[in-house]
Coordinates of C-alpha atoms and ligand atoms in Angstrom, one line a residue:
X184 CA 23.5 -50.2 -16.4
X185 CA 20.1 -51.1 -15.0
X186 CA 19.1 -47.5 -15.5
X187 CA 19.5 -47.7 -19.3
X188 CA 17.7 -51.0 -19.3
X189 CA 14.8 -49.4 -17.4
X190 CA 14.7 -46.5 -19.9
X191 CA 14.6 -48.8 -22.9
X192 CA 11.9 -50.9 -21.1
X193 CA 9.8 -47.8 -20.5
X194 CA 10.0 -46.7 -24.1
X195 CA 9.1 -50.2 -25.3
X196 CA 6.1 -50.2 -23.0
X197 CA 5.0 -46.8 -24.3
X198 CA 5.4 -48.1 -27.9
X199 CA 3.5 -51.3 -27.0
X200 CA 0.5 -49.4 -25.6
X201 CA 0.5 -46.8 -28.3
X202 CA 1.1 -49.4 -31.1
X203 CA 2.8 -47.1 -33.5
X204 CA 5.5 -44.5 -33.4
X205 CA 3.0 -41.9 -34.8
X206 CA 0.6 -42.7 -32.0
X207 CA 3.5 -42.4 -29.5
X208 CA 4.3 -38.9 -30.8
X209 CA 0.6 -38.0 -30.9
X210 CA 0.3 -39.2 -27.3
X211 CA 3.1 -36.9 -26.1
X212 CA 1.7 -33.9 -28.1
X213 CA -1.8 -34.5 -26.7
X214 CA -0.6 -34.5 -23.1
X215 CA 1.2 -31.2 -23.7
X216 CA -1.7 -29.7 -25.6
X217 CA -4.1 -30.8 -22.8
X218 CA -2.1 -29.1 -20.1
X219 CA -1.9 -26.0 -22.3
X220 CA -5.6 -26.0 -22.7
X221 CA -6.2 -26.5 -18.9
X222 CA -3.7 -23.7 -18.3
X223 CA -5.5 -21.2 -20.5
X224 CA -9.0 -22.2 -19.2
X225 CA -7.8 -21.5 -15.7
X226 CA -6.1 -18.4 -16.9
X227 CA -9.3 -16.9 -18.3
X228 CA -10.1 -15.7 -14.7
X229 CA -6.5 -14.9 -13.9
X230 CA -5.3 -14.2 -10.4
X231 CA -8.3 -12.1 -9.5
X232 CA -10.4 -15.2 -9.2
X233 CA -7.9 -18.0 -9.4
X234 CA -8.9 -21.7 -9.3
X235 CA -6.3 -22.6 -6.7
X236 CA -7.8 -20.4 -4.0
X237 CA -11.2 -21.9 -4.7
X238 CA -9.7 -25.4 -4.4
X239 CA -8.2 -24.2 -1.0
X240 CA -11.7 -23.4 0.1
X241 CA -13.0 -27.0 -0.6
X242 CA -13.8 -28.7 2.7
X243 CA -13.5 -32.5 3.1
X244 CA -16.3 -34.0 5.0
X245 CA -16.2 -37.6 6.2
X246 CA -13.1 -38.3 4.1
X247 CA -14.3 -36.9 0.8
X248 CA -14.9 -33.6 -1.0
X249 CA -18.5 -32.6 -1.5
X250 CA -19.2 -33.8 -5.1
X251 CA -21.5 -30.8 -5.7
X252 CA -18.8 -28.4 -4.8
X253 CA -16.3 -30.2 -7.0
X254 CA -18.8 -30.2 -9.9
X255 CA -19.6 -26.6 -9.6
X256 CA -15.9 -25.6 -9.6
X257 CA -15.3 -27.8 -12.6
X258 CA -18.3 -26.2 -14.4
X259 CA -17.1 -22.7 -13.6
X260 CA -13.6 -23.3 -14.9
X261 CA -14.7 -25.5 -17.8
X262 CA -12.4 -28.4 -16.6
X263 CA -13.2 -31.9 -15.6
X264 CA -14.1 -33.0 -12.0
X265 CA -11.0 -35.2 -12.1
X266 CA -8.8 -32.1 -12.7
X267 CA -10.4 -30.4 -9.6
X268 CA -10.2 -33.5 -7.5
X269 CA -6.7 -34.5 -8.7
X270 CA -5.3 -31.1 -7.9
X271 CA -7.0 -30.5 -4.5
X272 CA -6.3 -34.0 -3.1
X273 CA -2.5 -33.5 -3.8
X274 CA -2.0 -31.2 -0.9
X275 CA -1.4 -32.2 2.7
X276 CA -3.8 -29.6 4.1
X277 CA -6.6 -30.4 1.6
X278 CA -6.4 -34.1 1.0
X279 CA -9.6 -35.7 2.4
X280 CA -7.7 -38.7 3.5
X281 CA -5.7 -36.5 5.9
X282 CA -8.7 -34.5 7.2
X283 CA -9.7 -34.3 10.8
X284 CA -6.3 -33.3 12.2
X285 CA -6.4 -30.9 15.0
X286 CA -2.7 -30.5 15.7
X287 CA 0.4 -31.0 13.6
X288 CA 3.8 -32.2 15.0
X289 CA 6.9 -31.2 13.1
X290 CA 8.7 -34.0 11.2
X291 CA 11.3 -31.6 9.8
X292 CA 15.0 -32.6 9.9
X293 CA 16.0 -30.1 12.7
X294 CA 13.2 -31.4 15.0
X295 CA 14.1 -35.0 14.3
X296 CA 17.8 -34.4 14.9
X297 CA 17.1 -32.6 18.1
X298 CA 15.7 -35.8 19.7
X299 CA 12.9 -33.7 21.3
X300 CA 10.1 -34.6 19.0
X301 CA 9.2 -38.0 20.7
X302 CA 8.5 -36.0 23.9
X303 CA 6.4 -33.5 21.9
X304 CA 4.3 -36.3 20.4
X305 CA 3.9 -37.9 23.8
X306 CA 2.6 -34.7 25.3
X307 CA 0.3 -34.0 22.4
X308 CA -1.0 -37.6 22.7
X309 CA -2.3 -36.8 26.2
X310 CA -4.8 -34.2 24.8
X311 CA -5.5 -35.5 21.3
X312 CA -6.5 -38.8 19.7
X313 CA -3.9 -40.4 17.5
X314 CA -6.1 -39.7 14.5
X315 CA -6.2 -36.0 15.4
X316 CA -2.4 -35.6 15.3
X317 CA -1.0 -34.9 11.8
X318 CA 2.6 -34.5 10.7
X319 CA 4.1 -31.6 8.9
X320 CA 7.5 -31.3 7.4
X321 CA 9.2 -28.3 8.9
X322 CA 7.5 -25.3 10.5
X323 CA 10.7 -23.2 10.2
X324 CA 11.3 -23.2 14.0
X325 CA 14.6 -25.0 13.6
X326 CA 16.4 -22.6 16.0
X327 CA 14.3 -24.0 18.8
X328 CA 12.8 -27.3 17.6
X329 CA 10.1 -29.2 19.5
X330 CA 7.8 -27.5 17.1
X331 CA 4.1 -28.0 16.5
X332 CA 1.2 -26.2 14.8
X333 CA -2.1 -25.6 16.6
X334 CA -5.1 -23.5 15.8
X335 CA -3.4 -21.6 13.1
X336 CA -0.2 -20.8 15.0
X337 CA 3.2 -22.3 15.2
X338 CA 4.9 -23.1 18.5
X339 CA 8.3 -24.4 19.5
X340 CA 10.8 -24.7 22.4
X341 CA 9.1 -24.7 25.8
X342 CA 5.6 -24.1 24.3
X343 CA 4.7 -27.8 24.6
X344 CA 4.8 -27.3 28.4
X345 CA 2.1 -24.6 28.0
X346 CA -0.2 -26.9 26.0
X347 CA -3.0 -26.7 28.5
X348 CA -2.9 -22.9 28.5
X349 CA -2.8 -22.9 24.8
X350 CA -5.8 -25.2 24.5
X351 CA -7.8 -23.3 27.1
X352 CA -7.3 -20.1 25.1
X353 CA -5.4 -18.5 28.0
X354 CA -2.4 -18.0 25.7
X355 CA -2.8 -18.0 21.9
X356 CA 0.6 -16.8 20.7
X357 CA 4.0 -17.2 22.3
X358 CA 6.8 -14.9 21.2
X359 CA 9.2 -16.4 18.7
X360 CA 12.6 -14.9 19.4
X361 CA 16.0 -15.6 17.8
X362 CA 19.0 -13.4 17.0
X363 CA 19.2 -11.9 13.5
X364 CA 22.8 -10.7 13.3
X365 CA 25.0 -9.6 10.5
X366 CA 28.7 -9.9 10.0
X367 CA 29.7 -7.6 7.2
X368 CA 27.5 -5.5 5.0
X369 CA 24.3 -6.6 6.7
X370 CA 21.9 -5.2 4.0
X371 CA 19.1 -7.7 4.7
X372 CA 19.2 -7.7 8.5
X373 CA 19.7 -4.0 9.2
X374 CA 16.7 -2.2 10.8
X375 CA 13.6 -2.1 8.5
X376 CA 13.6 1.4 6.9
X377 CA 9.9 1.8 7.2
X378 CA 7.4 1.5 4.4
X379 CA 7.8 5.1 3.2
X380 CA 11.4 4.6 2.2
X381 CA 10.5 1.7 -0.1
X382 CA 7.4 3.5 -1.4
X383 CA 9.5 6.6 -2.3
X384 CA 12.0 4.3 -3.9
X385 CA 9.3 2.8 -6.1
X386 CA 8.2 6.3 -7.2
X387 CA 11.8 7.0 -8.3
X388 CA 12.1 3.6 -10.0
X389 CA 9.0 4.2 -12.3
X390 CA 10.7 7.4 -13.4
X391 CA 13.8 5.6 -14.5
X392 CA 14.7 3.9 -17.8
X393 CA 14.0 0.2 -17.6
X394 CA 17.3 -0.7 -19.4
X395 CA 19.3 1.3 -16.9
X396 CA 17.6 -0.4 -14.0
X397 CA 18.4 -3.7 -15.7
X398 CA 22.0 -2.7 -16.2
X399 CA 22.4 -2.1 -12.5
X400 CA 21.1 -5.6 -11.8
X401 CA 23.5 -7.1 -14.3
X402 CA 26.4 -5.0 -12.8
X403 CA 25.6 -6.3 -9.3
X404 CA 26.2 -9.9 -10.4
X405 CA 23.4 -11.1 -8.1
X406 CA 22.6 -14.8 -8.5
X407 CA 19.3 -16.4 -7.3
X408 CA 19.3 -17.4 -3.6
X409 CA 16.6 -20.2 -4.0
X410 CA 19.2 -22.9 -4.7
X411 CA 20.4 -22.9 -8.3
X412 CA 22.3 -19.6 -8.3
X413 CA 20.9 -18.5 -11.6
X414 CA 21.8 -14.8 -12.5
X415 CA 18.8 -12.6 -11.7
X416 CA 19.8 -10.0 -14.5
X417 CA 19.5 -12.7 -17.2
X418 CA 16.1 -13.8 -15.9
X419 CA 14.6 -10.3 -15.7
X420 CA 16.1 -9.4 -19.1
X421 CA 14.4 -12.4 -20.7
X422 CA 11.0 -11.4 -19.3
X423 CA 11.5 -7.7 -20.3
X424 CA 12.2 -8.9 -23.9
X425 CA 9.0 -10.9 -24.2
X426 CA 6.0 -9.2 -25.8
X427 CA 2.7 -10.2 -24.1
X428 CA -0.5 -8.7 -22.8
X429 CA 0.3 -9.9 -19.3
X430 CA 3.5 -10.7 -17.5
X431 CA 4.0 -11.9 -13.9
X432 CA 6.6 -11.7 -11.1
X433 CA 6.2 -14.7 -8.8
X434 CA 7.9 -14.7 -5.5
X435 CA 8.7 -18.2 -4.4
X436 CA 8.0 -18.2 -0.6
X437 CA 7.4 -21.9 -0.3
X438 CA 10.6 -22.3 1.7
X439 CA 10.2 -26.0 2.3
X440 CA 13.8 -27.0 2.9
X441 CA 13.8 -28.5 6.4
X442 CA 16.3 -26.4 8.4
X443 CA 15.7 -23.1 6.5
X444 CA 13.9 -20.2 8.0
X445 CA 15.6 -17.2 6.3
X446 CA 12.7 -16.5 3.9
X447 CA 10.4 -16.7 6.9
X448 CA 12.6 -14.1 8.6
X449 CA 12.3 -11.8 5.6
X450 CA 8.6 -12.2 5.2
X451 CA 7.8 -11.6 8.9
X452 CA 10.4 -9.0 9.7
X453 CA 11.1 -7.3 6.3
X454 CA 7.8 -7.6 4.3
X455 CA 8.3 -4.3 2.6
X456 CA 11.8 -5.2 1.5
X457 CA 10.4 -8.3 -0.2
X458 CA 7.4 -6.5 -1.7
X459 CA 9.6 -3.7 -3.0
X460 CA 11.7 -6.3 -4.8
X461 CA 8.6 -7.8 -6.4
X462 CA 7.2 -4.4 -7.5
X463 CA 10.7 -3.2 -8.7
X464 CA 11.1 -6.4 -10.8
X465 CA 7.6 -5.7 -12.2
X466 CA 8.5 -2.1 -13.1
X467 CA 11.8 -3.3 -14.7
X468 CA 10.2 -6.1 -16.8
X469 CA 6.8 -4.6 -17.6
X470 CA 5.0 -7.2 -15.5
X471 CA 1.8 -5.7 -14.0
X472 CA 1.0 -8.5 -11.5
X473 CA 2.9 -10.1 -8.8
X474 CA 2.1 -13.3 -6.8
X475 CA 3.7 -14.0 -3.4
X476 CA 3.1 -17.7 -2.8
X477 CA 3.7 -18.4 0.8
X478 CA 3.7 -21.8 2.4
X479 CA 0.7 -22.5 4.7
X480 CA 3.1 -23.6 7.4
X481 CA 4.0 -19.9 7.9
X482 CA 0.7 -18.4 9.0
X483 CA 2.2 -15.3 10.6
X484 CA 4.1 -14.5 7.5
X485 CA 1.0 -14.7 5.4
X486 CA -0.9 -12.3 7.7
X487 CA 1.9 -9.8 7.8
X488 CA 2.5 -9.8 4.0
X489 CA -1.2 -9.5 3.2
X490 CA -1.4 -6.3 5.2
X491 CA 1.8 -4.9 3.7
X492 CA 0.6 -5.8 0.2
X493 CA -2.5 -3.6 0.7
X494 CA -0.2 -0.7 1.4
X495 CA 2.0 -1.3 -1.7
X496 CA -0.9 -2.0 -4.0
X497 CA -2.6 1.3 -2.9
X498 CA 0.4 3.2 -4.3
X499 CA -0.2 2.1 -7.9
X500 CA -0.7 3.2 -10.6
X501 CA 2.4 5.5 -10.7
X502 CA 3.3 7.9 -13.5
X503 CA 6.4 7.1 -15.5
X504 CA 8.7 9.8 -16.9
X505 CA 6.9 9.5 -20.3
X506 CA 3.5 10.1 -18.6
X507 CA 2.5 6.4 -18.9
X508 CA 0.7 5.0 -15.9
X509 CA 2.6 2.0 -14.4
X510 CA 0.5 -0.5 -12.7
X511 CA 1.4 -3.4 -10.4
X512 CA -0.8 -5.5 -8.1
X513 CA 0.5 -8.0 -5.6
X514 CA -1.6 -11.1 -4.7
X515 CA -0.6 -13.0 -1.6
X516 CA -1.5 -16.6 -1.9
X517 CA -1.5 -19.2 0.9
X518 CA -0.1 -22.5 -0.3
X519 CA -1.6 -25.8 1.0
X520 CA 1.3 -28.0 2.1
X521 CA 3.4 -29.6 -0.6
X522 CA 7.2 -29.3 -0.7
X523 CA 7.4 -29.8 -4.4
X524 CA 5.5 -26.5 -4.9
X525 CA 8.9 -24.8 -4.2
X526 CA 10.1 -26.2 -7.6
X527 CA 9.2 -23.3 -10.0
X528 CA 7.1 -25.2 -12.6
X529 CA 5.2 -27.1 -9.9
X530 CA 4.5 -23.8 -8.2
X531 CA 3.1 -22.3 -11.4
X532 CA 0.8 -25.3 -11.9
X533 CA -0.3 -25.0 -8.3
X534 CA -1.2 -21.3 -8.8
X535 CA -3.1 -22.4 -12.0
X536 CA -5.2 -24.7 -9.9
X537 CA -3.7 -27.8 -11.6
X538 CA -2.0 -30.7 -10.0
X539 CA 1.4 -29.4 -9.0
X540 CA 3.6 -31.8 -10.9
X541 CA 6.9 -30.7 -12.2
X542 CA 6.9 -29.7 -15.9
X543 CA 9.6 -30.4 -18.5
X544 CA 11.6 -27.4 -19.8
X545 CA 11.7 -25.8 -22.3
X546 CA 9.5 -23.9 -22.5
X547 CA 10.9 -21.9 -19.6
X548 CA 8.7 -19.8 -17.3
X549 CA 10.3 -16.6 -18.6
X550 CA 8.5 -17.3 -22.0
X551 CA 5.7 -19.6 -20.9
X552 CA 5.0 -19.2 -17.2
X553 CA 1.9 -18.5 -15.2
X554 CA -1.2 -19.0 -17.3
X555 CA 1.2 -19.3 -20.3
X556 CA 2.5 -15.8 -19.8
X557 CA 6.1 -14.6 -19.4
X558 CA 7.0 -15.0 -15.7
X559 CA 10.0 -14.4 -13.5
X560 CA 9.9 -16.9 -10.6
X561 CA 12.3 -15.8 -7.9
X562 CA 13.2 -16.6 -4.4
X563 CA 12.3 -14.3 -1.5
X564 CA 15.9 -13.5 -0.6
X565 CA 16.8 -12.8 -4.3
X566 CA 14.0 -10.2 -4.6
X567 CA 14.8 -8.7 -1.2
X568 CA 18.3 -7.9 -2.6
X569 CA 16.9 -5.6 -5.2
X570 CA 16.5 -2.7 -2.7
X571 CA 20.2 -2.8 -1.7
X572 CA 21.1 -2.9 -5.4
X573 CA 18.8 0.0 -6.2
X574 CA 19.9 2.0 -3.2
X575 CA 23.7 1.5 -3.5
X576 CA 24.1 0.7 -7.1
X577 CA 25.1 -2.5 -8.8
X578 CA 28.9 -1.8 -8.4
X579 CA 28.7 -1.4 -4.7
X580 CA 26.7 -4.7 -4.4
X581 CA 29.3 -6.4 -6.6
X582 CA 32.0 -5.1 -4.3
X583 CA 30.8 -7.3 -1.5
X584 CA 31.4 -11.1 -1.6
X585 CA 33.5 -13.0 -4.1
X586 CA 34.1 -12.6 -7.8
X587 CA 31.3 -15.0 -8.8
X588 CA 29.1 -14.9 -5.7
X589 CA 28.4 -11.3 -4.9
X590 CA 26.5 -9.7 -2.0
X591 CA 25.5 -11.3 1.3
X592 CA 23.9 -14.6 2.3
X593 CA 21.4 -15.4 5.0
X594 CA 22.1 -18.5 7.0
X595 CA 19.8 -20.5 9.4
X596 CA 21.5 -22.1 12.3
X597 CA 19.7 -24.9 14.1
X598 CA 19.2 -25.6 17.8
X599 CA 22.4 -27.5 18.3
X600 CA 24.4 -24.3 18.1
X601 CA 25.1 -22.4 21.3
X602 CA 23.6 -19.4 19.5
X603 CA 21.0 -20.7 17.1
X604 CA 19.4 -18.1 14.9
X605 CA 19.5 -16.2 11.6
X606 CA 22.8 -14.7 10.4
X607 CA 23.8 -12.6 7.4
X608 CA 27.4 -12.8 6.2
X609 CA 29.2 -11.5 3.2
X610 CA 29.6 -14.2 0.5
X611 CA 33.1 -15.7 0.9
X612 CA 33.0 -15.8 4.8
X613 CA 34.7 -19.0 6.1
X614 CA 32.2 -21.6 7.3
X615 CA 34.3 -22.0 10.5
X616 CA 33.7 -18.3 11.3
X617 CA 29.9 -19.0 11.1
X618 CA 30.1 -22.1 13.3
X619 CA 32.5 -20.8 15.9
X620 CA 32.1 -17.0 16.0
X621 CA 28.5 -16.5 15.0
X622 CA 26.9 -19.7 16.2
X623 CA 29.1 -19.8 19.3
X624 CA 30.2 -23.4 18.7
X625 CA 28.1 -26.5 19.4
X626 CA 26.2 -27.7 22.4
X627 CA 27.4 -31.2 21.9
X628 CA 29.9 -33.0 19.5
X629 CA 28.7 -32.9 15.9
X630 CA 29.9 -35.3 13.2
X631 CA 28.4 -33.6 10.1
X632 CA 26.4 -30.7 8.9
X633 CA 23.7 -31.0 6.4
X634 CA 23.9 -27.7 4.5
X635 CA 21.6 -26.4 1.8
X636 CA 18.4 -28.4 2.5
X637 CA 17.6 -32.1 1.9
X638 CA 19.2 -32.1 -1.5
X639 CA 22.4 -30.4 -0.2
X640 CA 25.6 -32.2 0.7
X641 CA 26.5 -33.8 4.0
X642 CA 29.6 -32.0 5.1
X643 CA 31.7 -33.9 7.6
X644 CA 32.8 -31.8 10.6
X645 CA 36.5 -32.0 9.6
X646 CA 35.8 -30.5 6.2
X647 CA 34.2 -27.3 7.5
X648 CA 37.6 -25.6 7.6
X649 CA 37.9 -25.9 3.8
X650 CA 34.6 -24.2 2.9
X651 CA 33.5 -20.6 2.5
X652 CA 29.9 -19.4 2.1
X653 CA 29.7 -19.0 -1.6
X654 CA 28.4 -21.1 -4.6
X655 CA 31.9 -21.9 -5.9
X656 CA 33.4 -23.2 -2.7
X657 CA 30.6 -25.6 -2.1
X658 CA 30.4 -26.7 -5.7
X659 CA 34.1 -27.3 -6.1
X660 CA 34.0 -29.5 -3.0
X661 CA 31.0 -31.4 -4.5
X662 CA 28.6 -30.0 -2.0
X663 CA 25.8 -27.5 -2.5
X664 CA 25.3 -24.1 -0.9
X665 CA 21.5 -24.2 -1.8
X666 CA 19.5 -22.0 0.5
X667 CA 22.3 -22.2 3.1
X668 CA 20.5 -23.7 6.0
X669 CA 22.8 -25.4 8.4
X670 CA 21.6 -28.5 10.2
X671 CA 23.9 -30.3 12.7
X672 CA 24.0 -34.1 13.0
X673 CA 25.2 -34.9 16.6
X674 CA 27.9 -37.5 16.9
X675 CA 25.4 -39.7 18.8
X676 CA 22.7 -39.6 16.1
X677 CA 22.8 -42.7 13.8
X678 CA 23.4 -41.7 10.2
X679 CA 21.4 -44.6 8.9
X680 CA 18.4 -43.2 10.6
X681 CA 19.1 -39.8 9.1
X682 CA 19.3 -41.3 5.6
X683 CA 16.0 -43.1 6.2
X684 CA 14.6 -39.7 7.2
X685 CA 15.8 -38.2 3.9
X686 CA 14.3 -41.0 1.8
X687 CA 11.0 -40.8 3.8
X688 CA 10.9 -37.0 3.2
X689 CA 11.4 -37.5 -0.6
X690 CA 8.8 -40.3 -0.7
X691 CA 6.3 -38.1 1.1
X692 CA 7.0 -35.1 -1.1
X693 CA 7.5 -36.7 -4.5
X694 CA 5.1 -35.3 -7.1
X695 CA 5.0 -38.7 -8.7
X696 CA 5.6 -37.5 -12.2
X697 CA 8.7 -39.7 -12.8
X698 CA 9.2 -43.2 -11.6
X699 CA 12.8 -43.1 -10.3
X700 CA 11.7 -40.7 -7.6
X701 CA 8.2 -41.9 -7.1
X702 CA 9.2 -45.5 -6.7
X703 CA 12.9 -45.2 -5.8
X704 CA 12.4 -43.0 -2.8
X705 CA 9.9 -45.5 -1.2
X706 CA 12.1 -48.5 -2.0
X707 CA 15.2 -46.8 -0.6
X708 CA 13.3 -46.0 2.6
X709 CA 12.2 -49.6 2.9
X710 CA 15.7 -50.9 2.4
X711 CA 17.0 -48.5 5.1
X712 CA 14.3 -49.5 7.5
X713 CA 14.9 -53.2 7.0
X714 CA 18.6 -52.8 7.4
X715 CA 18.0 -51.1 10.8
X716 CA 15.6 -53.8 11.9
X717 CA 18.3 -56.4 11.1
X718 CA 16.0 -58.0 8.4
X719 CA 18.6 -57.6 5.7
X720 CA 21.9 -56.2 4.7
X721 CA 21.6 -53.9 1.7
X722 CA 23.0 -55.2 -1.5
X723 CA 25.6 -52.7 -2.6
X724 CA 25.1 -53.2 -6.4
X725 CA 21.4 -52.7 -6.0
X726 CA 21.9 -49.6 -3.8
X727 CA 24.3 -48.1 -6.4
X728 CA 21.8 -48.8 -9.1
X729 CA 19.1 -47.1 -7.1
X730 CA 21.2 -44.0 -6.5
X731 CA 22.2 -43.9 -10.2
X732 CA 18.6 -44.2 -11.4
X733 CA 17.5 -41.5 -9.0
X734 CA 20.4 -39.2 -10.0
X735 CA 20.2 -39.7 -13.8
X736 CA 16.5 -40.5 -14.4
X737 CA 14.7 -38.0 -12.2
X738 CA 13.0 -35.1 -13.8
X739 CA 13.8 -32.6 -11.1
X740 CA 16.3 -32.1 -8.3
X741 CA 14.0 -33.7 -5.6
X742 CA 14.8 -37.2 -6.9
X743 CA 17.9 -36.2 -8.7
X744 CA 19.5 -34.5 -5.6
X745 CA 18.7 -37.1 -3.0
X746 CA 21.8 -39.2 -3.8
X747 CA 24.2 -36.4 -3.0
X748 CA 23.9 -36.5 0.9
X749 CA 23.6 -40.3 0.8
X750 CA 26.8 -40.7 -1.2
X751 CA 28.6 -38.2 1.1
X752 CA 27.5 -40.2 4.1
X753 CA 28.7 -43.4 2.6
X754 CA 32.1 -42.0 1.6
X755 CA 32.8 -40.0 4.7
X756 CA 31.4 -42.4 7.3
X757 CA 32.0 -46.0 6.0
X758 CA 33.0 -47.3 9.4
X759 CA 29.5 -46.4 10.7
X760 CA 27.5 -47.4 7.7
X761 CA 29.3 -50.5 6.4
X762 CA 27.6 -52.7 8.9
X763 CA 24.3 -52.2 7.1
X764 CA 25.6 -53.3 3.7
X765 CA 26.6 -56.6 2.2
Ligands
LIG962 C1 12.4 -29.9 -5.2 C2 12.7 -28.4 -5.3 C3 12.3 -27.5 -4.3 C4 12.5 -26.2 -4.4 N1 12.1 -25.4 -3.4 C5 12.4 -24.0 -3.5 C6 11.9 -23.1 -2.5 O1 11.3 -23.6 -1.5 N2 12.2 -21.8 -2.6 C7 12.8 -21.3 -3.7 O2 13.0 -20.1 -3.8 N3 13.3 -22.2 -4.7 C8 13.1 -23.5 -4.6 N4 13.5 -24.3 -5.6 C9 14.2 -23.7 -6.7 C10 13.1 -23.1 -7.7 O3 12.8 -24.2 -8.6 C11 13.7 -22.0 -8.5 O4 14.9 -22.3 -9.1 C12 13.8 -20.7 -7.7 O5 12.6 -20.3 -7.1 C13 14.3 -19.6 -8.6 O6 14.6 -18.5 -7.9 P1 16.0 -17.8 -7.8 O7 16.6 -17.7 -9.1 O8 15.7 -16.5 -7.2 O9 16.8 -18.7 -6.9 C14 13.2 -25.7 -5.5 C15 13.7 -26.6 -6.5 C16 13.4 -27.9 -6.4 C17 13.9 -28.8 -7.4
LIG963 S1 12.0 -36.1 -9.3 FE1 10.3 -36.5 -8.0 S2 9.4 -34.5 -7.5 FE2 10.8 -34.3 -9.3 S3 9.4 -34.6 -11.1 FE3 10.2 -36.6 -10.6 S4 8.6 -37.5 -9.2 FE4 8.3 -35.3 -9.3

């Protein structure tokens, strides 16, 4: 009820400030035209000399960007200084207010749930001033936890006990080891074939008919692995259909879901598999440029992929069967620390050097994507699956998994499992098999699993026998497979604290575009904090309104998805949580 009231109020306010309906419409149109103009101004220089990487090179001194540098970037790209400043200051690793950090402690869910992070912070505190220690949401070391980032490298597990050696330069890198095991087809975790196999495959692909390549993708039934499960064939077909002077394939490697490290695995261990997927999607759709946008929290992945991209790029142009030269160039771009850049429209704005706020759709990226050109944005694992489809054919791919969820799925298991690590299973595999047979059971009693990232459902331990690893099983039980990271919540860990962590994460990562998420996440966090400090008992009606406003009023799934795990917690664990509510 309050949600509708707020919506009406907002519209009235808009009317009040714009005075007339015509001005209201004009206002909306102007905002959209302005962003279109900014997009095409930034697009004049394209990826070759993109504004985002220039922003990334801005250095904050004494808590502010150098105004001369900001002005010269604004002049070069014909945009205002506010556009440059507004974009750069958005990112955790660029924001002047957060400069001066020398080490970053992981605030990701796995590290928090492990109970080891306080000790890490304590030990870091012996070598660094408080102001020098930053926080980062998830370094993808969820299999070991106790993670931190120092001098361009990530560390976890016992590394914190080697801090003095790391600081003295005696050791700069410690091995990151975890099992990567398959149960079933194992297409993504089998031994890397070596670059020459993928390069040969690309030579064959350019000789093939685009529509036949597309037909195989359709036949495979593959659905996107980034969370929403959208059919890849439909997306690629839409880009192929568009007529444009430039088209793009964007690989979304901003794997920000705390608990997930399967994209990191592919980028570090199977870079050619991923790059093949991008180039293949380019050949299929007629896109000539690819962008691999990798989160800054994965420095090793960035280095590995940059080297591999040089090899793949050197192969092009390749002659097609009609004698036409097929070109494709991959740019590997380092992100700058913002979870919301995993959302595809925010990612595109980020690459354009604009403030990475979520955009309304339509228009969809397949028609109006990067710099306004047709663009397929796909997850790392989705694109990595194009090689198995190409090699075995769409029908063989479809033969693995379930009717509507074909192929395999990578899963990330956190440090509470006896055998934490990365596992690949055929879609349709029982969750219990994953927990007991692959993960080897739990080190301590667990009451719930948070599966599919922060916006995924909270699955109580007793429900795990009812689920299988596929989109339908999770959806029909009102959960979400998402990117299929599995975080365990120990029986001893207070759920109220975990809910507060989820609200804090959303408040930190909200892009601020819509008020339910921008304001609601912070208010929710405050309520949960106060309830734990015994300052108040949460009013149930107010809480229900807050969740409903988030769910129905948010522009994207960050705000809109937050209520799912919260509602799961309230309905499955009332005896634990009732005490905090009126
Ligand atoms: C808040 C938010 C964060 C997201 N983060 C990611 C991400 O890190 N990686 C990803 O592939 N998709 C992410 N997505 C989904 C993307 O918007 C998009 O659906 C996906 O990249 C499409 O690729 P796919 O079809 O291959 O799954 C996110 C979505 C939202 C709403
Ligand atoms: S829900 Fe949050 S992250 Fe998504 S558009 Fe709204 S403010 Fe931005």
